[in-house]
GROMACS .gro file of C-alpha atoms in nm:
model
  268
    1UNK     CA    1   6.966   9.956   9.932
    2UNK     CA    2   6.861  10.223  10.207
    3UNK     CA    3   6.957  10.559  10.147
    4UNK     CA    4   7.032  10.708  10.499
    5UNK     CA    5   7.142  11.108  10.329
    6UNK     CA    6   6.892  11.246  10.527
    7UNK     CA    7   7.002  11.097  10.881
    8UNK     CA    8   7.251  11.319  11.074
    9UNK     CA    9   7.576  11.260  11.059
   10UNK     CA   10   7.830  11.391  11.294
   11UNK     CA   11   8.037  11.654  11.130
   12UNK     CA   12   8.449  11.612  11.162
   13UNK     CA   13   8.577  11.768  11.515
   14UNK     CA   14   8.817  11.946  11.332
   15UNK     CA   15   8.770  11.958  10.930
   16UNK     CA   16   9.033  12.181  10.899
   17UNK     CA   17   9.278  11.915  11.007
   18UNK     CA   18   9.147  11.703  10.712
   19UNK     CA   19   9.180  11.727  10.302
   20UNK     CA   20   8.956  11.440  10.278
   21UNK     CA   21   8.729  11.274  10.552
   22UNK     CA   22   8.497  10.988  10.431
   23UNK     CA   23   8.229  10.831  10.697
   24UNK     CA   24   8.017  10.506  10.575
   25UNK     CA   25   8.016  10.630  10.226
   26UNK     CA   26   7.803  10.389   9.982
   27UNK     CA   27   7.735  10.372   9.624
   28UNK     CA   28   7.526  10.135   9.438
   29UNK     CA   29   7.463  10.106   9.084
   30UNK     CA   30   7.151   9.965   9.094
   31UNK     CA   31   7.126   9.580   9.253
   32UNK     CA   32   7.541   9.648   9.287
   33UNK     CA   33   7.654   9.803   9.592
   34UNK     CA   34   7.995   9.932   9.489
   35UNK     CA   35   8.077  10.070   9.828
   36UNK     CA   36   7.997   9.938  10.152
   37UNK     CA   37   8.091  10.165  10.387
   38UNK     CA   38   8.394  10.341  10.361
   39UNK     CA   39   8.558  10.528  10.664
   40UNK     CA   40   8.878  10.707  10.574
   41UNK     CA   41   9.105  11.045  10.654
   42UNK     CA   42   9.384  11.218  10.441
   43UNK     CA   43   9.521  11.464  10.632
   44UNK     CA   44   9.704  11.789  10.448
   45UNK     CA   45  10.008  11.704  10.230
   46UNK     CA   46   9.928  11.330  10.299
   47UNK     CA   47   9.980  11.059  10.029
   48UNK     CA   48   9.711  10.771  10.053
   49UNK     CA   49   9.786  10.524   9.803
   50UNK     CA   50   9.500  10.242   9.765
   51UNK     CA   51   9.543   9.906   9.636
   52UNK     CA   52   9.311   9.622   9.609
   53UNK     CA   53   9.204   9.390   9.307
   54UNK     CA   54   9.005   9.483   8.998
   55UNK     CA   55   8.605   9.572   9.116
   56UNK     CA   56   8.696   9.631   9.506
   57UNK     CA   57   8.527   9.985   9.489
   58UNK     CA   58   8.814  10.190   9.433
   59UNK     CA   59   8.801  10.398   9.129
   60UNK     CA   60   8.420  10.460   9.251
   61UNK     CA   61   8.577  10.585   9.539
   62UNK     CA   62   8.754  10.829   9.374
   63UNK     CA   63   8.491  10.942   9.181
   64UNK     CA   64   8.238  11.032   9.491
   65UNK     CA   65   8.534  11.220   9.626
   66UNK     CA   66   8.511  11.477   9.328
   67UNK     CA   67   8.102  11.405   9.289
   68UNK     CA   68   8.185  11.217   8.979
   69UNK     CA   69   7.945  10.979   9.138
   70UNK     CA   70   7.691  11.042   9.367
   71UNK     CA   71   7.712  10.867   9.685
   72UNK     CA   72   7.387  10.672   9.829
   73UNK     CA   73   7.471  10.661  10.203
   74UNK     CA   74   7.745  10.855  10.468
   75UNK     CA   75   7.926  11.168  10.425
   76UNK     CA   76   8.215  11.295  10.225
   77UNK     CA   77   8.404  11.654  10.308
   78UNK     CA   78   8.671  11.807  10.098
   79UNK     CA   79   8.896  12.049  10.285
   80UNK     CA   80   8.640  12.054  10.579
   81UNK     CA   81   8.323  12.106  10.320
   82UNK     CA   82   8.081  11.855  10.191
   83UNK     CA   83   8.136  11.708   9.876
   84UNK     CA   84   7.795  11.790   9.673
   85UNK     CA   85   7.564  11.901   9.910
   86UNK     CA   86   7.461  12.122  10.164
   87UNK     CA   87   7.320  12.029  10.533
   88UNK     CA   88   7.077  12.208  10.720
   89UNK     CA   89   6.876  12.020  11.019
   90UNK     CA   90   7.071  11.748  10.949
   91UNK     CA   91   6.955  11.684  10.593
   92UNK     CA   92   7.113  11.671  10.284
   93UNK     CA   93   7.041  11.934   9.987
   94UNK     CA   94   7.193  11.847   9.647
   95UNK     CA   95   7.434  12.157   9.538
   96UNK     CA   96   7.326  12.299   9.203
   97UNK     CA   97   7.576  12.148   8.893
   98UNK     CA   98   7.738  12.521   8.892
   99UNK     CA   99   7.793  12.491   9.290
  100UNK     CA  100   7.946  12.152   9.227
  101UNK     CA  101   8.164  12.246   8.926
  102UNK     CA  102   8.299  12.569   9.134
  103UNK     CA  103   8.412  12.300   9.389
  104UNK     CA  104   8.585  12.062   9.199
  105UNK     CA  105   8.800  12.289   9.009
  106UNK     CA  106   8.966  12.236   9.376
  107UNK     CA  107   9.025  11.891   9.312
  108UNK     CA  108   9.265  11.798   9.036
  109UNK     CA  109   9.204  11.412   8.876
  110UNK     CA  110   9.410  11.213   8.657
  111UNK     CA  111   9.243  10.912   8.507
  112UNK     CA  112   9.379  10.568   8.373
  113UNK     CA  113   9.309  10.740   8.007
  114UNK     CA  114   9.481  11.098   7.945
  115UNK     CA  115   9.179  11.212   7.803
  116UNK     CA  116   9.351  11.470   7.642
  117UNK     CA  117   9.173  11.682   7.364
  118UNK     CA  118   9.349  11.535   7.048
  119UNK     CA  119   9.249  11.845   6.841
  120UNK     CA  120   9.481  12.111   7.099
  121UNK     CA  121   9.815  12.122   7.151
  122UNK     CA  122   9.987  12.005   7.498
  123UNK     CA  123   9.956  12.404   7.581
  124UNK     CA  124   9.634  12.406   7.487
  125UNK     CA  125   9.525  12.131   7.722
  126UNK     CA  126   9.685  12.293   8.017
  127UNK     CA  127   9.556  12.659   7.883
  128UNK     CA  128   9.134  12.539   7.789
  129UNK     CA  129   9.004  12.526   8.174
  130UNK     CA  130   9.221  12.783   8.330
  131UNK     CA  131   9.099  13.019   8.033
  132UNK     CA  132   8.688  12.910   8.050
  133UNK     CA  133   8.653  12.852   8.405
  134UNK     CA  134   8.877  13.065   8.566
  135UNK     CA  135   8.880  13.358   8.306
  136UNK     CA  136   9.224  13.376   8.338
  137UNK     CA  137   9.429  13.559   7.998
  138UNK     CA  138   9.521  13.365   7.730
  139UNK     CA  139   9.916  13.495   7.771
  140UNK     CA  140   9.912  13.468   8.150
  141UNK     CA  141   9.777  13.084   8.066
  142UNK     CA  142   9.990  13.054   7.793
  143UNK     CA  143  10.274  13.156   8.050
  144UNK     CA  144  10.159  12.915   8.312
  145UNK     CA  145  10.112  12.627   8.067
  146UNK     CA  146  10.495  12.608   7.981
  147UNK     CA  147  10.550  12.665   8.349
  148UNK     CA  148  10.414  12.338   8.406
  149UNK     CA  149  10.559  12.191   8.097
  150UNK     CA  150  10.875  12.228   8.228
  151UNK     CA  151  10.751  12.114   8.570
  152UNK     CA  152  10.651  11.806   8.400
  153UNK     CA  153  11.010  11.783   8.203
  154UNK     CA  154  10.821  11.898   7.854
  155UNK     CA  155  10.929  12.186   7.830
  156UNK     CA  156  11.001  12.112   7.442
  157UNK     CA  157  10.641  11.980   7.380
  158UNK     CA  158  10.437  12.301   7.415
  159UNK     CA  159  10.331  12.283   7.034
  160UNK     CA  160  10.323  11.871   7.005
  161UNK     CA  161   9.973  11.738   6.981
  162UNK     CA  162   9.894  11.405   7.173
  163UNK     CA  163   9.892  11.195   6.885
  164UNK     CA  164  10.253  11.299   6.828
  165UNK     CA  165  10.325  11.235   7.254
  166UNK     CA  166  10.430  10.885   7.414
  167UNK     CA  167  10.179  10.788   7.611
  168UNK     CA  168  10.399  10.821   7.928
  169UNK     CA  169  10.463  11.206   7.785
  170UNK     CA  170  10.057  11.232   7.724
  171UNK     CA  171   9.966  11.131   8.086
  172UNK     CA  172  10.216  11.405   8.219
  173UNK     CA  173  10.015  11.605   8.043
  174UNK     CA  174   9.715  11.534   8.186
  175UNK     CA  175   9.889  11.591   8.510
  176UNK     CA  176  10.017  11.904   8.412
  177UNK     CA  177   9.634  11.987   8.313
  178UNK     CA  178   9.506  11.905   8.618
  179UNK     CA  179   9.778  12.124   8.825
  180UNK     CA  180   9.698  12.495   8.575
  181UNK     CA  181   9.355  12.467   8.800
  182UNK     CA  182   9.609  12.480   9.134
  183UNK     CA  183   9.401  12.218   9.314
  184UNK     CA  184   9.410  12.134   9.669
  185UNK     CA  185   9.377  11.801   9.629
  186UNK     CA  186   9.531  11.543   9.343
  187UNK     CA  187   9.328  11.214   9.265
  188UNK     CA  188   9.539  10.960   9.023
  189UNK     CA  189   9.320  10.644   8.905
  190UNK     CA  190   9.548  10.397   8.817
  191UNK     CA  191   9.763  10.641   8.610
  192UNK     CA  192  10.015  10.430   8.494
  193UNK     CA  193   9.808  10.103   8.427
  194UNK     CA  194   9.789  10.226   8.039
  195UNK     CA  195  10.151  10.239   7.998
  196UNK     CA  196  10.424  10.046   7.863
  197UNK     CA  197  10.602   9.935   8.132
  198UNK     CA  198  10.938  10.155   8.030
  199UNK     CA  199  10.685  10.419   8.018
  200UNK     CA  200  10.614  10.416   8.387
  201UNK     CA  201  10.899  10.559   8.559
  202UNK     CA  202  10.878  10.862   8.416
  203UNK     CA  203  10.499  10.980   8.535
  204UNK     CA  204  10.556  10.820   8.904
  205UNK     CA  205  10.888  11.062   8.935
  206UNK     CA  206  10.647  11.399   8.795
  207UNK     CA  207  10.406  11.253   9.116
  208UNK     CA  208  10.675  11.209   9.372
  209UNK     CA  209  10.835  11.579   9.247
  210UNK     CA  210  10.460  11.645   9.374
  211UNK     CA  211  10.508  11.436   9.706
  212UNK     CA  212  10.781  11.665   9.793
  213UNK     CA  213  10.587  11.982   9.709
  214UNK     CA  214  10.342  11.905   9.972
  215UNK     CA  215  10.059  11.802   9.753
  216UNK     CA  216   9.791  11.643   9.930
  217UNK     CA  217   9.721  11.279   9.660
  218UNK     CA  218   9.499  10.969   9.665
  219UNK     CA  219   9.639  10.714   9.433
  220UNK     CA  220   9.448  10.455   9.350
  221UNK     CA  221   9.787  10.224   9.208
  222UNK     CA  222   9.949   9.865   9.102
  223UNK     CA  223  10.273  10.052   9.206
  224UNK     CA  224  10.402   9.883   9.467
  225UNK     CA  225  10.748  10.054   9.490
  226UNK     CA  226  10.563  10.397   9.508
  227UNK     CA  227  10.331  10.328   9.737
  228UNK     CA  228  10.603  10.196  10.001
  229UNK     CA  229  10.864  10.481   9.911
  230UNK     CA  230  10.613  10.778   9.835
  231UNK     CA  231  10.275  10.681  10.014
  232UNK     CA  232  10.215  10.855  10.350
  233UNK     CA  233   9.937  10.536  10.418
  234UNK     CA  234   9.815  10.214  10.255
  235UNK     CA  235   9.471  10.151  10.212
  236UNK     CA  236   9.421   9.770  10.098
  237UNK     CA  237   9.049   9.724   9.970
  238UNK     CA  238   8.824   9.438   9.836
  239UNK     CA  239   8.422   9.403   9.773
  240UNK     CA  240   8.390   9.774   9.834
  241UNK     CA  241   8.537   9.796  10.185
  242UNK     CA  242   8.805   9.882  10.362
  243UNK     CA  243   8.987   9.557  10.475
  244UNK     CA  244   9.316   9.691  10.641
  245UNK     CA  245   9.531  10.059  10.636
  246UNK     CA  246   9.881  10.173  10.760
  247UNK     CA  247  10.190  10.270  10.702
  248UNK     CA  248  10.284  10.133  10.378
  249UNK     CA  249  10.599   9.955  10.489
  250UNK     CA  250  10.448   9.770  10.752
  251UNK     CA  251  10.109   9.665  10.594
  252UNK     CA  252  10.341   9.565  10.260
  253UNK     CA  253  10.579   9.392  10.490
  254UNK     CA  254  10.321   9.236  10.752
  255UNK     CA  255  10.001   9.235  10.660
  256UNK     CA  256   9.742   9.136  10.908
  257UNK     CA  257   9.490   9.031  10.750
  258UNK     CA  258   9.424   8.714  10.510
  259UNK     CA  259   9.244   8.897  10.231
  260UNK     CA  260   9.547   9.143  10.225
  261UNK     CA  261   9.785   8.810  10.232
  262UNK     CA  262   9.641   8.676   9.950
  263UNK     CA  263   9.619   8.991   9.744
  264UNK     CA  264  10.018   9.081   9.819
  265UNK     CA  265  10.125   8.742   9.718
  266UNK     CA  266   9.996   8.762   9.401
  267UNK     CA  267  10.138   9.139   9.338
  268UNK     CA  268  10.458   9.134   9.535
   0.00000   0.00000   0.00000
């Protein structure tokens, strides 16, 4: 595929206005092209949930957000800045991995997995990047670590070590983990698709207790209910682009377009 980083792009009018603005983002993964084009905007304190079926493109979209992935083609800013580069003359120069890393400690991710260290405690999850990337004291992490414990209704688990945690207790966690960094920005991939299903009510309360906070969140979700009770917009997409967005109780109660028919039907 053509790479088109170095052409110009137009920057956002106002990038203050916007956590997350994406224009004609692409990925490939080698003959694969992942994403096809992706034009979106989360405004501050917005929810976006995104749907779609399995392979549509949106975990990877995720991912570029935070420069998990790199992105082949378009423009992605984070809280009006550009997510892994630098422009000058309207090219592209690749940030250095400590310029990135400095940046995404901004943006908080919870994945499908917990990923939580199995050798630390729940407090020692929340405590390790706060402590090494931050420098922040181990008491004053310690302190915020049960903070969010409690935040997370675990305020008894401090000391428990994920193989002694639910999985539904593990992933609020992981959310708890991602919140010690105080991110602007919350990304959730799927977070409940590895849970039992009574499991599941539990972590999408923690995220709308989030909602309410103000905490601008992409959710890439199965969650139907949350997405048309929590979701600020619905992104619906399939073969790596965007085929329809709105609010999510009209697109969930009249979708407009076929491919978004068919994918409701089978989910609804």
């Amino acid at each position: 595929m053509t790479t088109n980083l170095d052409k110009p792009a137009p920057r956002p009018a106002e990038p203050g206005r916007s956590m997350v603005l994406a224009q004609g983002v692409c990925k490939s993964f080698g003959p694969l092209e992942v994403l096809k084009g992706i034009d979106l905007e989360v405004g501050v304190g917005e929810v976006m949930c995104i749907v779609g079926p399995s392979g549509s493109g949106k975990s990877t979209f995720l991912r570029c957000i935070n420069h998990l992935e790199k992105v082949n083609a378009g423009r992605l800013w984070v809280d009006g800045h550009l997510v892994g580069y630098r422009e000058k003359d309207g090219k592209l120069y690749e940030l250095k991995d400590s310029e990135v890393a400095l940046k995404r400690r901004d943006i908080g991710m919870v994945f499908q997995r917990f990923n939580l260290f199995p050798h630390m405690t729940a407090a020692g999850n929340i405590m390790e990047a706060p402590t090494q990337v931050k420098g922040i004291s181990k008491p004053e992490a310690r302190a915020r670590a049960h903070e969010l414990l409690a935040r997370v209704g675990l305020a008894d688990k401090a000391d428990a070590y994920p193989s002694q945690l639910s999985g539904g207790q593990q992933q609020r966690v992981a959310i708890a983990r991602a919140l010690a960094m105080d991110p602007k920005l919350m990304l959730f991939d799927e977070p409940t698709s590895a849970l039992d299903p009574e499991l599941v009510g539990e972590v999408l309360e923690v995220m709308r207790g989030l909602a309410e906070d103000g905490m601008t969140m992409i959710v890439v979700t199965h969650e139907m209910g949350f997405a048309r009770e929590v979701g600020d917009s619905l992104v619906f997409m399939d073969d790596g682009l965007v085929v329809e967005a709105g609010h999510p109780r009209e697109v969930l109660a009249n979708p407009q377009h076929e491919r978004t028919k068919a994918f409701l039907s089978k989910v609804l």
